[in-house]
Short mmCIF file of C-alpha atoms in Angstrom, two decimals:
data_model
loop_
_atom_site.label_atom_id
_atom_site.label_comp_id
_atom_site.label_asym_id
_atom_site.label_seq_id
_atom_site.Cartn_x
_atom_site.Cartn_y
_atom_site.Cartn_z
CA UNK A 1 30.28 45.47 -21.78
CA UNK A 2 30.65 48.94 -23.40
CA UNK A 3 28.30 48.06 -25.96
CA UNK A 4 26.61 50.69 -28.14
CA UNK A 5 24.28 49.54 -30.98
CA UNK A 6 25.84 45.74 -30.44
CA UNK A 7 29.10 46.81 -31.17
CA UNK A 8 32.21 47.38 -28.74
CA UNK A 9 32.62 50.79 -27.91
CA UNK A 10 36.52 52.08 -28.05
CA UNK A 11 37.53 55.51 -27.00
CA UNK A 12 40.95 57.18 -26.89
CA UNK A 13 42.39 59.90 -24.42
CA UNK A 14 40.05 63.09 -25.00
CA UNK A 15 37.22 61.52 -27.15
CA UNK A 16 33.97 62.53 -25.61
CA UNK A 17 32.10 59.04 -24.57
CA UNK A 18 28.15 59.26 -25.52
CA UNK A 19 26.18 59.35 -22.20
CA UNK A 20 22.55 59.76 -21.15
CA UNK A 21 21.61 62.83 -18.62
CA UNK A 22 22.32 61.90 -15.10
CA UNK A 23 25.51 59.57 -15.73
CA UNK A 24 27.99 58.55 -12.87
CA UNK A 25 31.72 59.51 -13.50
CA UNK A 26 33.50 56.63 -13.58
CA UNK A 27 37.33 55.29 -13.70
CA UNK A 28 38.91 56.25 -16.68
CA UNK A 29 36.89 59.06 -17.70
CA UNK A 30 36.82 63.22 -16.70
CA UNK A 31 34.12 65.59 -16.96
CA UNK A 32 34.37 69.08 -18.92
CA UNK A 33 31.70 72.03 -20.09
CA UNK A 34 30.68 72.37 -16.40
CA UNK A 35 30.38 68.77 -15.90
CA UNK A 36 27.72 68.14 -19.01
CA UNK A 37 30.57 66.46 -21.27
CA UNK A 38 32.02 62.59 -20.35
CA UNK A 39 35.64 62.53 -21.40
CA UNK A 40 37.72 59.40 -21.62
CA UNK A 41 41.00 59.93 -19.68
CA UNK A 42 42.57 56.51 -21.45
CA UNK A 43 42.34 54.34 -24.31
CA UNK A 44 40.01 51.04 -23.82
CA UNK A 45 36.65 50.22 -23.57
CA UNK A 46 33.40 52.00 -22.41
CA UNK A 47 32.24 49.88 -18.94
CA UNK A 48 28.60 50.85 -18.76
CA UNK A 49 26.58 49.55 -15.52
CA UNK A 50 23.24 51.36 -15.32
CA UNK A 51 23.91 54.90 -15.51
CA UNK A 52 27.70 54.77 -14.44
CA UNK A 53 30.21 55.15 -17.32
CA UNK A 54 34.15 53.72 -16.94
CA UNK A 55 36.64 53.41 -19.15
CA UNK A 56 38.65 49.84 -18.73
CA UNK A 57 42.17 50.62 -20.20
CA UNK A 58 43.47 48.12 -23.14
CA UNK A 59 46.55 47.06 -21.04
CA UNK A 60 45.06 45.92 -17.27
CA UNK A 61 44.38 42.93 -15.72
CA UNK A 62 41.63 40.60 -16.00
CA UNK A 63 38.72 41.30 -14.18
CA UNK A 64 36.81 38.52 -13.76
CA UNK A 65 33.01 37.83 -13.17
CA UNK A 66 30.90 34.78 -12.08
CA UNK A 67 30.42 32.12 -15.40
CA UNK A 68 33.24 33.31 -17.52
CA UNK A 69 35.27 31.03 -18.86
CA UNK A 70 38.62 31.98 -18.93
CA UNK A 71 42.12 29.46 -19.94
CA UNK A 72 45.02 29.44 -17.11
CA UNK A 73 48.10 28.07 -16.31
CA UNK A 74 48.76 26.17 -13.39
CA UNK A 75 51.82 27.59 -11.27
CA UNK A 76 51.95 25.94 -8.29
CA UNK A 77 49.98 22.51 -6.99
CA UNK A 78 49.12 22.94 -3.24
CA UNK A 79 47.07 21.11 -0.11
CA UNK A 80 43.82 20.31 -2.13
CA UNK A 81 44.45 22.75 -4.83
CA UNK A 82 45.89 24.24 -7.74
CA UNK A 83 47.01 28.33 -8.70
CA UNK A 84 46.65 29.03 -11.91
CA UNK A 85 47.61 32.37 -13.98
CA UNK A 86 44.47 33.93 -15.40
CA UNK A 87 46.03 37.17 -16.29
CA UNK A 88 44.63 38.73 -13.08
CA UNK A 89 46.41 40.98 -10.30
CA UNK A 90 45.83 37.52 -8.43
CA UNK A 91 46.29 33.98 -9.25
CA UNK A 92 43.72 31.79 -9.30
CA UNK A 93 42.12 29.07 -6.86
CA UNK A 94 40.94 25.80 -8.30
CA UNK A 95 39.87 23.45 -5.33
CA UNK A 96 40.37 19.55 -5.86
CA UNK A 97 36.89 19.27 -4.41
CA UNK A 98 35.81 21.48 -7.45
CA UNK A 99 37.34 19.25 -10.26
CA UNK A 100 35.90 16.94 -12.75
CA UNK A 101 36.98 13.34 -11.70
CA UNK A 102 38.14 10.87 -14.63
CA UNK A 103 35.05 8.85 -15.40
CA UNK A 104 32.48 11.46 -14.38
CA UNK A 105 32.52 9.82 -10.94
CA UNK A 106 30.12 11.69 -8.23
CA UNK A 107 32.09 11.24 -4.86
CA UNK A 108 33.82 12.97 -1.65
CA UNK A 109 37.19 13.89 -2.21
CA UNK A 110 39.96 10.97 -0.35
CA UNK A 111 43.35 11.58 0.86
CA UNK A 112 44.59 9.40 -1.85
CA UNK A 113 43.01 11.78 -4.04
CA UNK A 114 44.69 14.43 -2.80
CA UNK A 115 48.40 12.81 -3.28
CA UNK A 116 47.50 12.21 -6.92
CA UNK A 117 46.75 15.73 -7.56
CA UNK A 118 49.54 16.20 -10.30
CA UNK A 119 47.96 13.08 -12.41
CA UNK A 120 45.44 15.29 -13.29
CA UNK A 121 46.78 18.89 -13.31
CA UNK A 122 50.46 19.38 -12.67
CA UNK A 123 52.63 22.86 -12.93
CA UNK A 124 53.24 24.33 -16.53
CA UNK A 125 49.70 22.50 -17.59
CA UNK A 126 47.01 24.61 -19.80
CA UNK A 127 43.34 24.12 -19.12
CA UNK A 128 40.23 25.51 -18.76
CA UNK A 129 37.66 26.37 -16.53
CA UNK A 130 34.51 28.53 -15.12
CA UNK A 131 34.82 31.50 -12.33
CA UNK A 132 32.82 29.99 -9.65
CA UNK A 133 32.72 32.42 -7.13
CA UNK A 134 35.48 35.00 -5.37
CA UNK A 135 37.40 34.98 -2.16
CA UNK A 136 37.07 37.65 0.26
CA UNK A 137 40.59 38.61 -1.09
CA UNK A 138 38.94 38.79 -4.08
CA UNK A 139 41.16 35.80 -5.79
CA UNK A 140 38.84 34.19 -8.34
CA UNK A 141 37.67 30.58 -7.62
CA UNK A 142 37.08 28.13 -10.50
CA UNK A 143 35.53 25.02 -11.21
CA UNK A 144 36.49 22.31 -13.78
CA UNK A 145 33.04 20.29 -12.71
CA UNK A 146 31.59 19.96 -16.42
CA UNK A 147 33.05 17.75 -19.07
CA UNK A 148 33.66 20.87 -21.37
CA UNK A 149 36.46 21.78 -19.07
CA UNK A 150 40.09 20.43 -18.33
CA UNK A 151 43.30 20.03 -19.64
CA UNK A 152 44.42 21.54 -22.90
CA UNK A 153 46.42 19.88 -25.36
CA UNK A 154 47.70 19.74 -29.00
CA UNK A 155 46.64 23.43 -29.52
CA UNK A 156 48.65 27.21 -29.31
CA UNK A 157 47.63 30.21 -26.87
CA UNK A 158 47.25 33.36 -28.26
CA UNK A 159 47.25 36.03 -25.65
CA UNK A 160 45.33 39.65 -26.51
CA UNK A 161 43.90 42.09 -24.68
CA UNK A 162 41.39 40.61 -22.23
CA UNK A 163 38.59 43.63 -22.97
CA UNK A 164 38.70 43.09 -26.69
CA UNK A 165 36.83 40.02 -25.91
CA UNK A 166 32.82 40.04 -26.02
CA UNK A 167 30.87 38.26 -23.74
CA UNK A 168 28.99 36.06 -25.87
CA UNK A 169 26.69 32.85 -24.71
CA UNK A 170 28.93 30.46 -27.03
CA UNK A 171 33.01 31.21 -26.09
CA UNK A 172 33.82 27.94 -28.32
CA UNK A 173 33.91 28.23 -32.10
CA UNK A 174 34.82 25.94 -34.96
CA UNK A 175 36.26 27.71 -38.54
CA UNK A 176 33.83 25.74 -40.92
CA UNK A 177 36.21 24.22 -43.49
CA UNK A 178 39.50 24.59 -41.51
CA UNK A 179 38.99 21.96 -38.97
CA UNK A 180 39.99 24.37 -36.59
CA UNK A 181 38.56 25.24 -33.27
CA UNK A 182 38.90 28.65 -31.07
CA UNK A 183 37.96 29.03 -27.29
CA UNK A 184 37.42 32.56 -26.77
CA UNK A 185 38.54 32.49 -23.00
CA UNK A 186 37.07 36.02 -21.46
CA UNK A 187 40.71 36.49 -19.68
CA UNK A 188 42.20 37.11 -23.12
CA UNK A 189 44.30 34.06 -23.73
CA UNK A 190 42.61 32.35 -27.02
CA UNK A 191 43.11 28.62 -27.22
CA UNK A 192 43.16 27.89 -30.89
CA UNK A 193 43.73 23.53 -31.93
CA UNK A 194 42.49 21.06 -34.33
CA UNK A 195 38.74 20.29 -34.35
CA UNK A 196 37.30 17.82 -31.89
CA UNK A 197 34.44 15.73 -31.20
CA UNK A 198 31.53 17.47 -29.64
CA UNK A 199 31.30 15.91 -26.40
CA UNK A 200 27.90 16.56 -23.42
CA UNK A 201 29.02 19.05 -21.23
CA UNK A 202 28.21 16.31 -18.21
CA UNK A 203 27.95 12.65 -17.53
CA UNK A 204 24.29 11.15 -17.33
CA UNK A 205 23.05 12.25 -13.94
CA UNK A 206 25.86 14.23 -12.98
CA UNK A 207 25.24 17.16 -10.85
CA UNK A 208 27.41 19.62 -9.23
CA UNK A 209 29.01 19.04 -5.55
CA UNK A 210 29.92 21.39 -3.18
CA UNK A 211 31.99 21.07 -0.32
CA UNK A 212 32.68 23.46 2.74
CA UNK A 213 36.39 25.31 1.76
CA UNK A 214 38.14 28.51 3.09
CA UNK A 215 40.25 30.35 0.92
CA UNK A 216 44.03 29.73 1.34
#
């Protein structure tokens, strides 16, 4: 994402934005010198998907994409679900049928699971989780099904710009030395807490379930 030589690429209002012959105008930008010349119209950073060229501005929303990991808040606890703030125009959707069950247990979701929704998430509660897949609303559906993901405690958010963080394969990192860890949540709010134990990201012969949902 707006990558040039590895690095992020920043621009400011006016700055001409490096482009190949045959780009496509994008959000964000403006064309000049008879339409040879890409122009950034805000500040942020350079979008580049094949040979179209946008500009995502420093303060928007999170948009989110399929496998990030981002960190939310959980606002409201509905029928077999939870909302969570992911610093998106929309809140998101985490489905009870598409949560990690204490004990790594492999089973349909019960009604008695369903009435003890806030013993494992409850409003106000930090966690984390993977972008599974999007509503036809576009509201952003996550999943909690690995043991890598969950509830977040003993630890400070940091919120930043969402687009000032990379997409990297790793979004967890410990500060050798410090005993401090840092999940680099792709929605912009950095979970920073003591160093833990590594644990597997699933149970022996886990594997993932789905179940037939329609978005609320």
């Amino acid at each position: 994402r707006g990558l040039v030589g590895g690095k992020m690429e920043l621009v400011t209002p006016g700055q001409k934005i490096q482009s190949e012959a045959g780009f496509l105008r994008g959000h964000g930008t403006y064309v000049k010198d008879g339409g040879e010349t890409l122009v950034a119209s805000v500040a942020g950073v350079v979008q580049r998907v094949n040979k179209l060229v946008s500009v995502i501005p420093v303060k928007s929303r999170y948009i989110g994409q399929v496998g990030d990991v981002v960190v939310g808040r959980v606002v409201e606890v509905g029928q077999k679900r939870w909302s969570l703030d992911v610093n998106s125009t929309q809140t998101a959707v985490l489905m009870l049928s598409s949560v990690h069950l204490p004990g790594g247990v492999q089973r349909r979701r019960t009604y008695e699971d369903a009435l003890n929704m806030r013993q494992l998430y409850c409003e106000g509660d930090l966690m984390s989780a993977e972008v599974h897949q999007f509503f036809g609303d576009g509201a952003m559906s996550l999943h909690t099904r690995s043991r890598k993901y969950g509830k977040l405690r003993g630890g400070e958010v940091v919120a930043v710009p969402w687009v000032l963080v990379r997409r990297m394969k790793h979004t967890l990192h410990v500060l050798d030395g410090l005993g401090v860890e840092v999940l680099l949540a792709l929605n912009g709010y950095i979970w920073v807490s003591p160093e833990t134990p590594r644990i597997p990201d699933k149970d022996p012969g886990e594997e993932d379930e789905d179940e037939d949902w329609t978005p609320p």
